[in-house]
DNA sequence: AATGTGAAGGTTTTT
DNA sequence: CCTTCACATT
């Protein structure tokens, strides 16, 4: 039956011939699967996005589905955008109104269409995580609870976590008094959000799910409408998202409706978000519950050379719970994976920098070189080394555009124009810039609002006196803006707001206000380009009307407006540009990458590297406790996730991969003595090329160079009092040399920082030496076995090298 | 209302 | 060690 489809496609639509050309057999099989539930195990670099977009194009061009009958969901805006771009390159089709987007973006669209049924105000606003945190803080304060006991961040996490498990306050089990109270906060928070007409990210999902679950006619409508549902990065779905899928495309189609194609693409080996609720188990559950007949594995890799893939395969083979998959390539083995040891994080950074410079000189673009690390704190050393050497670099993961304080202020004014009851926004700007509304006045206002369970905006009348007058003036400012900007273009509206609010004037007087003003100007630009190129309705228009495609499968109900339950007749309304822009700002916080522009080295955590690829990749800080991170060592699942993270890191590299680790590292103001990561031992020897002698980096090549920095400071016999030892760094750059603790060569011939071997625990690093003679003891960091105190008279420690 | 001080805490993060 | 944030001071 698949062949039938594709044959017809090739005959009827010449375009589809080229569409399917160049697919390998597995990709071809996946792309041309029939309308049945299917699971695609797509390895890193196996052409996953290509398969997804080609399948959509194939389904459309063969007339198996109309543009309106298709639902494709991703996690990130980037992935959604990419899909749309590639799709419109493949097909001459208006991609605009199609239901292709992020989970949250599509939920937003759904709720805008069915706001009434969902119990929301038409102009509901979306809280980002920052807004949510401040909303939770307000609730905790209003309930008179102690922020020490109920840490706002944790409470926020609890609420989001509950929602992502599909639980309302009543569903959460009150196992102890603390939890009981948390549930109360959750309840109060919900009430507050409802009153203010705002929803957080998780609420977008949960509301949508609940409305679909509870409203039979709506459910049937959408189930009949979406003939094909595609899910990207399925391994990252949480419980709620899987339930969401099941309610849009249940395993058992409703009576009278044709089968729904559910196409789930994922890679269990790249599941690195369990810590925030992703359930890898959803893949196995999906396979079982949807009776997937065969799982298609995409194992041919088009990105990396053999040695890199061999390393990735060998590493991930150490994980027990896998669906099972091995990457292969036809590109040949390529270069060996280079691996090196360094005496300190500082030396590691210097080496990295030299190596990257050499690569650049040999013709590799800086932007094709990635410096990866496990945690953000590690970027500091790298940055300072790069900064001092004047090498351009770019760090990913900072503040995003729409999260900047000045931008959020401007947005708050805009939101109040749309919805003055949004107390979060109200509080943010009621006295910013300062207009004589102090803490006392705001307290009075909040009390008044609480009594009448009204918004702050509504309660202004209840506050008398000077403060009250100022409040009234603020309300008048908002009202005035709303009146004055009615009918204006988005650009004009923002211009008015920036001027009338006094924001620009305020920043003009600030010392460091210039950059902030630039950002506000950038906001105007963002709005402008949103209106013109995106078409402001992109996220907002919610016409559940299908374009009737000539190729729609006969007999399948084509969702027309008439299918929509009566209460939603008003769904045809289009959001105002302003409302759409605010939604856009909340749902798409903007690039989290520093200013693009010049060719620069790419610095980022392994997490944020997921989905990217580079010619050359450095994975740094491969030390026990760091990578794998110590906090994840307690349970096996944690360690497996760390290993998957390493797997993701390795598979980012196309041509050349470097691994590095350091004997000492400055962390939390202390020098830590680390053992090399167990992941290094899990790589195949044959694929590696050691740049330093395998154990201690002492002895040859440039390792000796670095050793000097190390041993001069901690020099043999140079017994200095506790504390720092001044050492002359090999590189006379501003960052200080590694600070070394007291190094002592006592009668046992051991010193701090030395790598030793123990019969039972294996290799370890000496962290502390105490006592002398028969009393001598050493604390040794054995990595996975932890740090042990050993009596030197008893324990046999052999120095390595 | 702006600025200063002290304590706490310091995986990973998109929407 | 370094950042962040709540609180106190002028």
mmCIF file of N, CA, C and O (backbone and C1' of nucleotides) in Angstrom, chain A residues 75 77 104 129 276 374 376 400 605 607 642, chain B residues 1-3 8-15:
data_model
loop_
_atom_site.group_PDB
_atom_site.id
_atom_site.type_symbol
_atom_site.label_atom_id
_atom_site.label_comp_id
_atom_site.label_asym_id
_atom_site.label_seq_id
_atom_site.Cartn_x
_atom_site.Cartn_y
_atom_site.Cartn_z
ATOM 1 N N UNK A 75 9.555 21.124 19.765
ATOM 2 C CA UNK A 75 9.769 21.714 21.086
ATOM 3 C C UNK A 75 10.205 23.169 21.013
ATOM 4 O O UNK A 75 9.797 23.988 21.811
ATOM 5 N N UNK A 77 11.087 26.830 18.925
ATOM 6 C CA UNK A 77 10.700 27.693 17.810
ATOM 7 C C UNK A 77 11.639 27.506 16.639
ATOM 8 O O UNK A 77 11.235 27.557 15.488
ATOM 9 N N UNK A 104 3.704 24.713 22.760
ATOM 10 C CA UNK A 104 3.100 25.865 23.414
ATOM 11 C C UNK A 104 2.481 26.818 22.404
ATOM 12 O O UNK A 104 1.410 27.385 22.647
ATOM 13 N N UNK A 129 8.780 32.604 32.503
ATOM 14 C CA UNK A 129 9.183 32.052 33.806
ATOM 15 C C UNK A 129 9.465 33.134 34.836
ATOM 16 O O UNK A 129 9.197 32.945 36.015
ATOM 17 N N UNK A 276 13.966 17.824 33.771
ATOM 18 C CA UNK A 276 12.854 18.777 33.792
ATOM 19 C C UNK A 276 11.563 18.099 33.329
ATOM 20 O O UNK A 276 10.680 18.729 32.757
ATOM 21 N N UNK A 374 30.146 21.192 30.575
ATOM 22 C CA UNK A 374 28.981 20.623 31.241
ATOM 23 C C UNK A 374 28.144 21.697 31.939
ATOM 24 O O UNK A 374 26.935 21.700 31.908
ATOM 25 N N UNK A 376 27.726 25.974 33.183
ATOM 26 C CA UNK A 376 28.029 27.342 32.798
ATOM 27 C C UNK A 376 29.237 27.944 33.501
ATOM 28 O O UNK A 376 29.946 28.759 32.925
ATOM 29 N N UNK A 400 17.970 36.550 27.203
ATOM 30 C CA UNK A 400 17.424 36.679 25.873
ATOM 31 C C UNK A 400 16.796 38.046 25.705
ATOM 32 O O UNK A 400 16.522 38.735 26.673
ATOM 33 N N UNK A 605 27.039 25.270 26.737
ATOM 34 C CA UNK A 605 26.918 24.026 27.484
ATOM 35 C C UNK A 605 26.571 22.915 26.496
ATOM 36 O O UNK A 605 26.100 23.180 25.388
ATOM 37 N N UNK A 607 24.177 20.941 26.789
ATOM 38 C CA UNK A 607 22.721 20.970 26.580
ATOM 39 C C UNK A 607 22.343 21.891 25.432
ATOM 40 O O UNK A 607 21.539 21.540 24.573
ATOM 41 N N UNK A 642 23.771 11.470 32.123
ATOM 42 C CA UNK A 642 25.058 12.137 31.900
ATOM 43 C C UNK A 642 25.756 11.519 30.690
ATOM 44 O O UNK A 642 26.367 12.211 29.886
ATOM 45 P P DA B 1 10.604 57.451 46.516
ATOM 46 O "O5'" DA B 1 12.142 57.630 46.118
ATOM 47 C "C5'" DA B 1 12.452 57.912 44.757
ATOM 48 C "C4'" DA B 1 13.911 57.741 44.601
ATOM 49 C "C3'" DA B 1 14.308 56.478 43.846
ATOM 50 O "O3'" DA B 1 15.530 56.774 43.172
ATOM 51 C "C1'" DA B 1 15.177 56.349 46.022
ATOM 52 P P DA B 2 16.067 55.870 42.030
ATOM 53 O "O5'" DA B 2 17.583 55.784 42.497
ATOM 54 C "C5'" DA B 2 18.344 56.981 42.598
ATOM 55 C "C4'" DA B 2 19.557 56.710 43.440
ATOM 56 C "C3'" DA B 2 20.451 55.564 42.937
ATOM 57 O "O3'" DA B 2 21.814 55.978 42.976
ATOM 58 C "C1'" DA B 2 19.843 55.179 45.183
ATOM 59 P P DT B 3 22.899 55.156 42.241
ATOM 60 O "O5'" DT B 3 23.842 54.718 43.433
ATOM 61 C "C5'" DT B 3 24.030 55.590 44.555
ATOM 62 C "C4'" DT B 3 24.375 54.775 45.771
ATOM 63 C "C3'" DT B 3 25.342 53.614 45.501
ATOM 64 O "O3'" DT B 3 26.512 53.791 46.287
ATOM 65 C "C1'" DT B 3 23.545 52.947 46.893
ATOM 66 P P DA B 8 23.905 32.799 55.776
ATOM 67 O "O5'" DA B 8 23.387 32.346 54.337
ATOM 68 C "C5'" DA B 8 22.248 32.992 53.767
ATOM 69 C "C4'" DA B 8 22.101 32.526 52.333
ATOM 70 C "C3'" DA B 8 22.474 31.061 52.152
ATOM 71 O "O3'" DA B 8 21.553 30.469 51.265
ATOM 72 C "C1'" DA B 8 23.826 32.410 50.745
ATOM 73 P P DG B 9 21.460 28.919 51.247
ATOM 74 O "O5'" DG B 9 21.735 28.654 49.699
ATOM 75 C "C5'" DG B 9 21.376 29.654 48.741
ATOM 76 C "C4'" DG B 9 22.247 29.492 47.525
ATOM 77 C "C3'" DG B 9 22.739 28.057 47.294
ATOM 78 O "O3'" DG B 9 22.629 27.771 45.923
ATOM 79 C "C1'" DG B 9 24.561 29.494 47.270
ATOM 80 P P DG B 10 22.527 26.296 45.448
ATOM 81 O "O5'" DG B 10 22.723 26.405 43.864
ATOM 82 C "C5'" DG B 10 23.046 27.642 43.238
ATOM 83 C "C4'" DG B 10 24.389 27.572 42.527
ATOM 84 C "C3'" DG B 10 25.116 26.239 42.612
ATOM 85 O "O3'" DG B 10 24.686 25.402 41.540
ATOM 86 C "C1'" DG B 10 26.633 28.023 42.956
ATOM 87 P P DT B 11 25.417 23.949 41.465
ATOM 88 O "O5'" DT B 11 24.286 23.115 40.842
ATOM 89 C "C5'" DT B 11 23.880 23.101 39.690
ATOM 90 C "C4'" DT B 11 24.751 23.071 38.461
ATOM 91 C "C3'" DT B 11 24.013 23.674 37.303
ATOM 92 O "O3'" DT B 11 24.940 24.117 36.348
ATOM 93 C "C1'" DT B 11 24.136 21.328 37.120
ATOM 94 P P DT B 12 24.355 25.159 35.239
ATOM 95 O "O5'" DT B 12 23.576 24.207 34.238
ATOM 96 C "C5'" DT B 12 24.287 23.589 33.184
ATOM 97 C "C4'" DT B 12 23.348 22.692 32.431
ATOM 98 C "C3'" DT B 12 22.046 23.359 32.021
ATOM 99 O "O3'" DT B 12 22.126 23.706 30.659
ATOM 100 C "C1'" DT B 12 21.689 21.161 32.909
ATOM 101 P P DT B 13 21.785 25.225 30.304
ATOM 102 O "O5'" DT B 13 20.317 25.142 29.713
ATOM 103 C "C5'" DT B 13 19.827 23.980 29.109
ATOM 104 C "C4'" DT B 13 18.366 24.253 28.786
ATOM 105 C "C3'" DT B 13 18.030 25.734 28.631
ATOM 106 O "O3'" DT B 13 17.156 25.905 27.535
ATOM 107 C "C1'" DT B 13 16.734 24.809 30.376
ATOM 108 P P DT B 14 17.126 27.253 26.845
ATOM 109 O "O5'" DT B 14 15.992 26.935 25.786
ATOM 110 C "C5'" DT B 14 15.878 25.640 25.224
ATOM 111 C "C4'" DT B 14 14.411 25.432 24.932
ATOM 112 C "C3'" DT B 14 13.705 26.741 24.611
ATOM 113 O "O3'" DT B 14 12.984 26.581 23.404
ATOM 114 C "C1'" DT B 14 12.619 25.653 26.438
ATOM 115 P P DT B 15 12.257 27.882 22.871
ATOM 116 O "O5'" DT B 15 10.802 27.815 23.518
ATOM 117 C "C5'" DT B 15 10.017 26.650 23.291
ATOM 118 C "C4'" DT B 15 8.743 26.768 24.093
ATOM 119 C "C3'" DT B 15 8.082 28.147 24.046
ATOM 120 O "O3'" DT B 15 6.784 28.026 23.506
ATOM 121 C "C1'" DT B 15 8.258 27.383 26.276
#
